[in-house]
């Protein structure tokens, strides 16, 4: 047996130890790279980030590289669990630890914060995400013209708000966003920028989207984690007896699924029109364009015990004039919603997500939110509400509820 064969056999044995079977940084299964400078096993994507950082750049392929005996010994003495216990020892509850499904910017900045800046080695270290106030310029997409312009954003931990101003010296903000109605998620493909972030919040009981980015990937990830820190602070005040494990899922979240489907109106005789759909837990929102500020409508997905179900295909006799053939029917206590998908793969994926939501028990906040709606809108928000409630071809969906963070009681089920 050659030295290289012996090293490969030893590495294979080390990989079988607990924790080493998934990437130390993003959790992807079966990592095929090892960091000889840190003693961790990582996936191909994360190994590229490691190589781009001079102090961490010593990574080797477990299958293709030649390993020295000293390097193999180094890996066997360390491993993912042991090193994560060191580099993530003081990881704050609010800091988002990305998975392999997350965008590259999140994973890159996580690895840099973890190893390069060593932010989470020790408790009591003051982190920039906890400063209380963050004030800076971000590029924001205009609601009507679609142009990205520099806007001043101010996040206040004490007030629990995110404000943005159209001018640097403006005294009054254009919008005041409360952190308890706000969600933030990275959308690089949708926005067309690797650092693109979507913020969703409630304005007069209407869900509003804004799209922002910063040229610096570190800066936009700092903003993201500052928002999460502000939300955690709000939750700890609102629910002083809750544990971190209970509060963490109430912070920002990614949408379950997004993509195009066709839909028809409530009479089911209108033409099928292509719409962009966003599934945010129990809210299925649809937009004319993915970057619209307001949804054209929204479908609430309750539990199947309360009359909610999804079936494959369209009802017999449906008047159909669309271009996509793979139908889905969602039945609610109020009405049925008919959709079509471009491919059977998309159809099955949407069906899987819809069934998962309808099989999940509803929380008390979801029962309350389902029936909450007031007509107190102005401007575009008022017109958006009229489209939803007036009975037109885009109507029939339940009105806006959408709380990013439930209140006044915390679901402990």
XYZ file of C-alpha atoms in Angstrom:
413
model
C 0.000 0.000 0.000
C 1.391 3.390 -0.971
C 1.598 6.320 1.437
C -1.169 8.099 -0.463
C -3.452 5.058 -0.287
C -2.809 4.762 3.439
C -3.584 8.447 3.936
C -6.816 8.136 1.948
C -7.914 5.152 4.061
C -7.205 7.029 7.277
C -9.109 10.098 6.056
C -12.073 7.906 5.130
C -12.085 6.559 8.674
C -11.871 10.096 10.126
C -14.814 11.174 7.949
C -16.977 8.560 9.643
C -16.611 10.251 13.016
C -19.695 12.172 14.274
C -19.992 15.620 12.719
C -17.592 15.010 9.851
C -20.231 13.666 7.481
C -21.545 17.150 6.707
C -19.837 20.431 5.850
C -18.574 22.261 8.935
C -19.845 25.582 7.581
C -23.087 24.991 5.645
C -24.126 21.471 6.594
C -24.032 19.994 3.064
C -23.767 16.204 3.075
C -20.589 14.286 2.235
C -17.905 16.993 2.238
C -15.048 16.185 -0.106
C -12.538 18.805 0.994
C -10.473 19.308 4.120
C -8.914 22.431 5.599
C -5.384 21.588 6.646
C -5.119 24.871 8.535
C -8.326 24.458 10.578
C -8.902 20.731 10.769
C -12.461 20.788 9.368
C -14.168 19.044 6.463
C -16.075 21.264 4.036
C -18.037 21.043 0.778
C -16.793 22.218 -2.600
C -18.611 25.581 -2.358
C -17.264 26.435 1.083
C -13.766 25.243 0.143
C -13.719 27.978 -2.497
C -14.383 30.603 0.178
C -11.637 29.131 2.357
C -9.172 29.328 -0.545
C -10.030 32.991 -1.101
C -8.962 33.902 2.456
C -5.131 33.958 2.661
C -4.903 32.756 6.269
C -7.350 29.890 5.660
C -6.337 28.929 2.141
C -4.792 25.511 2.809
C -7.517 23.121 1.637
C -7.136 19.762 -0.069
C -9.418 17.429 -1.980
C -10.037 14.213 -0.060
C -10.043 12.229 -3.300
C -7.586 13.974 -5.604
C -4.955 15.683 -3.455
C -1.820 14.140 -1.980
C -1.915 14.281 1.837
C 1.118 14.272 4.112
C 1.010 12.074 7.208
C 1.212 15.157 9.422
C -1.855 16.658 7.692
C -3.841 13.467 8.113
C -2.894 13.379 11.789
C -3.923 17.033 12.148
C -7.379 16.294 10.707
C -7.872 13.201 12.852
C -7.080 15.135 16.043
C -9.623 17.844 15.247
C -12.740 17.470 13.107
C -15.941 19.451 12.634
C -17.574 19.029 16.029
C -14.424 19.904 17.963
C -13.566 22.953 15.885
C -17.132 24.259 15.700
C -17.211 24.086 19.481
C -14.303 26.551 19.390
C -15.202 28.863 16.492
C -18.940 28.952 17.277
C -18.592 28.933 21.075
C -20.282 32.328 21.490
C -22.472 32.400 18.377
C -25.381 34.782 19.143
C -28.916 33.464 18.805
C -29.769 36.165 16.256
C -26.798 35.583 13.915
C -27.943 33.654 10.868
C -25.965 30.484 10.265
C -26.541 29.637 6.589
C -27.260 26.219 5.126
C -26.118 24.840 1.787
C -29.382 26.139 0.278
C -28.543 29.774 1.066
C -26.962 32.258 -1.316
C -23.203 32.615 -1.717
C -23.028 36.001 0.026
C -24.448 34.605 3.262
C -22.110 31.613 3.230
C -19.037 33.685 2.398
C -19.657 36.246 5.126
C -20.457 33.519 7.636
C -17.119 31.824 6.971
C -15.270 35.148 7.183
C -16.986 36.078 10.456
C -16.340 32.635 11.895
C -12.689 32.096 10.988
C -11.145 35.267 9.552
C -12.604 37.729 12.070
C -13.146 35.098 14.777
C -16.230 36.900 16.038
C -17.706 34.001 17.999
C -14.762 32.649 19.983
C -15.617 34.102 23.379
C -18.609 35.338 25.325
C -18.877 39.000 26.250
C -17.294 40.235 23.027
C -19.112 43.328 21.735
C -20.302 42.731 18.192
C -21.298 45.424 15.694
C -24.720 43.810 15.270
C -25.630 44.856 18.809
C -24.727 48.556 18.635
C -28.335 49.641 19.130
C -28.426 51.912 16.070
C -27.255 51.414 12.522
C -27.277 54.339 10.127
C -26.137 54.062 6.526
C -26.820 54.294 2.822
C -28.361 51.453 0.838
C -29.472 51.216 -2.769
C -33.282 50.929 -2.850
C -35.447 50.077 -5.841
C -38.084 52.671 -6.660
C -41.641 51.388 -6.380
C -42.844 52.910 -9.642
C -39.788 53.511 -11.859
C -37.756 50.438 -10.913
C -34.521 52.441 -10.562
C -32.142 51.787 -7.661
C -31.278 54.990 -5.810
C -29.202 55.726 -2.714
C -31.373 55.975 0.386
C -30.524 56.531 4.023
C -31.658 53.738 6.366
C -31.711 53.948 10.166
C -32.302 50.892 12.369
C -33.108 51.591 16.025
C -32.941 48.820 18.606
C -34.627 50.989 21.243
C -37.543 52.018 19.015
C -37.821 48.665 17.281
C -38.015 50.372 13.885
C -36.273 50.589 10.541
C -36.714 53.963 8.816
C -35.624 55.108 5.404
C -35.269 58.621 4.015
C -35.375 59.769 0.401
C -32.816 62.516 1.098
C -29.761 62.475 3.321
C -30.873 65.580 5.241
C -34.604 64.778 5.288
C -36.233 65.329 8.677
C -39.149 62.980 8.131
C -38.702 59.376 6.999
C -40.420 58.050 3.910
C -41.416 54.934 5.839
C -41.249 53.635 9.397
C -41.065 49.851 9.495
C -41.688 48.072 12.790
C -39.413 45.113 13.367
C -42.316 43.004 14.669
C -44.030 43.118 11.241
C -40.858 42.820 9.171
C -39.137 39.985 7.367
C -35.849 40.116 5.485
C -34.478 37.513 3.092
C -31.759 37.468 0.459
C -32.987 37.476 -3.142
C -29.916 37.809 -5.409
C -31.534 36.216 -8.463
C -34.807 38.096 -8.199
C -33.157 41.481 -7.611
C -30.340 40.862 -10.077
C -27.579 41.667 -7.592
C -25.547 39.153 -5.523
C -26.137 41.342 -2.432
C -29.867 41.811 -3.024
C -32.095 41.792 0.073
C -35.901 41.829 0.130
C -37.668 43.432 3.088
C -41.338 42.621 3.596
C -43.454 44.443 6.167
C -46.976 45.519 7.023
C -48.196 48.991 6.116
C -51.817 49.689 7.043
C -52.425 45.923 7.139
C -51.121 45.588 3.588
C -47.993 43.554 2.875
C -45.330 45.794 1.287
C -42.093 44.715 -0.402
C -38.952 46.803 -0.812
C -35.743 45.661 -2.498
C -32.289 46.863 -1.484
C -28.611 46.056 -1.929
C -25.167 47.345 -1.023
C -22.012 47.054 -3.104
C -20.266 45.507 -0.089
C -21.374 41.950 0.685
C -20.148 42.344 4.261
C -22.202 45.513 4.732
C -25.490 43.987 3.552
C -24.986 40.889 5.725
C -24.261 43.157 8.697
C -27.568 44.947 8.069
C -29.330 41.594 7.840
C -27.983 40.394 11.178
C -28.599 43.785 12.815
C -32.267 43.424 11.841
C -32.329 39.963 13.412
C -30.679 41.319 16.579
C -33.330 44.060 16.805
C -36.094 41.497 16.347
C -34.657 39.281 19.076
C -34.476 42.277 21.415
C -38.152 43.026 20.726
C -39.127 39.415 21.368
C -37.229 39.198 24.643
C -39.067 42.283 25.902
C -42.445 41.083 24.634
C -42.018 37.515 25.899
C -39.652 37.639 28.913
C -40.264 34.004 29.836
C -39.555 32.535 26.436
C -36.397 30.557 25.720
C -33.958 31.281 22.907
C -35.088 28.078 21.191
C -38.661 29.414 21.138
C -37.686 32.872 19.894
C -35.170 31.962 17.189
C -37.784 30.630 14.693
C -39.649 33.959 14.981
C -36.776 35.880 13.401
C -36.321 36.413 9.665
C -37.144 33.510 7.397
C -36.779 32.510 3.772
C -39.874 31.934 1.672
C -40.869 28.288 1.287
C -41.091 28.595 -2.487
C -41.348 31.194 -5.246
C -42.022 30.920 -8.950
C -44.467 31.404 -11.804
C -47.855 29.737 -12.125
C -50.954 30.621 -14.095
C -54.239 31.351 -12.305
C -57.838 32.150 -13.111
C -60.349 34.307 -11.216
C -63.087 33.430 -8.713
C -65.720 32.639 -11.373
C -63.220 30.236 -12.974
C -64.308 31.402 -16.411
C -61.715 34.177 -16.738
C -58.577 33.607 -18.740
C -55.580 32.051 -17.011
C -52.851 34.645 -16.471
C -49.240 34.132 -15.507
C -48.394 35.437 -12.027
C -45.371 35.301 -9.737
C -46.200 33.383 -6.554
C -44.556 33.592 -3.139
C -45.350 31.006 -0.458
C -44.589 32.512 2.945
C -45.712 29.786 5.343
C -49.533 30.002 5.196
C -49.647 32.982 2.829
C -49.640 32.287 -0.885
C -49.235 35.744 -2.447
C -49.310 36.472 -6.159
C -47.800 39.347 -8.089
C -47.888 40.535 -11.664
C -44.111 41.000 -11.512
C -41.624 39.472 -9.018
C -40.455 42.967 -7.974
C -43.898 44.464 -7.371
C -44.299 46.432 -4.163
C -47.755 44.986 -3.447
C -49.336 41.614 -4.152
C -52.373 41.382 -6.420
C -53.941 38.945 -3.992
C -53.316 36.375 -1.324
C -54.573 32.902 -0.448
C -54.564 31.733 3.160
C -53.646 28.056 3.572
C -55.162 26.651 6.738
C -55.100 23.136 8.181
C -56.840 20.358 6.293
C -59.086 19.657 9.324
C -60.698 23.048 8.663
C -61.589 22.439 5.034
C -58.313 23.205 3.274
C -56.942 20.737 0.750
C -54.952 20.598 -2.460
C -55.482 18.211 -5.367
C -53.605 17.623 -8.579
C -55.294 18.737 -11.802
C -58.252 21.038 -12.534
C -61.966 20.288 -11.990
C -63.762 18.629 -14.879
C -65.279 21.145 -17.263
C -62.904 23.963 -16.342
C -62.783 26.639 -19.042
C -59.072 26.643 -19.808
C -57.246 28.860 -22.285
C -53.758 28.968 -20.778
C -50.490 27.628 -22.097
C -49.423 25.457 -19.147
C -50.955 22.022 -18.676
C -50.116 20.880 -15.141
C -53.021 21.893 -12.926
C -53.403 22.363 -9.157
C -56.643 23.005 -7.267
C -56.618 24.503 -3.768
C -59.887 24.188 -1.885
C -60.674 26.526 1.023
C -63.906 26.941 3.029
C -64.695 30.034 0.940
C -63.831 28.921 -2.620
C -61.485 26.973 -4.853
C -58.359 28.386 -6.507
C -57.136 27.008 -9.818
C -53.506 27.146 -10.953
C -51.383 25.631 -13.686
C -47.634 24.963 -13.781
C -45.244 24.850 -16.711
C -43.800 21.404 -15.899
C -44.793 18.336 -13.911
C -41.690 18.888 -11.746
C -42.936 22.342 -10.735
C -46.418 20.937 -10.167
C -45.093 18.242 -7.813
C -42.881 20.726 -5.959
C -45.749 23.163 -5.342
C -48.007 20.272 -4.302
C -45.409 19.055 -1.821
C -45.142 22.485 -0.196
C -48.913 23.037 -0.094
C -49.480 19.646 1.540
C -46.741 20.275 4.089
C -48.344 23.592 5.117
C -51.856 22.137 5.318
C -50.611 19.232 7.442
C -49.049 21.646 9.963
C -51.304 22.541 12.938
C -52.299 26.211 13.070
C -51.077 28.429 15.891
C -53.429 30.738 17.864
C -51.894 33.742 16.080
C -52.749 32.249 12.696
C -56.375 31.811 13.704
C -56.466 35.470 14.786
C -54.545 36.789 11.781
C -56.771 34.987 9.284
C -59.761 37.152 10.185
C -57.971 40.454 10.794
C -58.425 43.167 8.160
C -59.253 46.864 8.175
C -59.751 49.347 5.327
C -57.437 52.094 6.489
C -55.206 52.282 3.419
C -54.132 55.264 1.413
C -52.651 55.759 -2.036
C -51.357 52.664 -3.749
C -51.992 50.534 -0.665
C -55.687 51.479 -0.823
C -55.907 50.584 -4.494
C -54.130 47.306 -3.846
C -56.683 46.482 -1.164
C -59.534 47.360 -3.506
C -58.162 44.938 -6.101
C -58.171 42.167 -3.526
C -61.557 42.829 -1.969
C -63.671 44.227 -4.806
C -64.414 40.919 -6.536
C -62.432 41.500 -9.727
C -60.523 38.839 -11.612
C -57.639 39.061 -9.134
C -59.902 38.935 -6.092
C -61.224 36.159 -3.934
C -58.098 35.771 -1.827
C -58.242 36.421 1.850
C -57.052 39.916 2.806
C -53.707 40.792 4.308
C -52.871 39.524 7.712
C -49.229 38.507 7.580
C -47.366 39.047 10.827
C -43.681 38.357 10.605
C -43.508 38.040 14.388
C -46.677 36.988 16.215
C -48.169 39.106 18.982
C -49.474 39.355 21.643
C -48.892 35.721 22.688
C -46.086 33.354 21.773
C -46.954 30.022 20.242
C -45.360 27.339 22.388
C -46.853 24.318 20.645
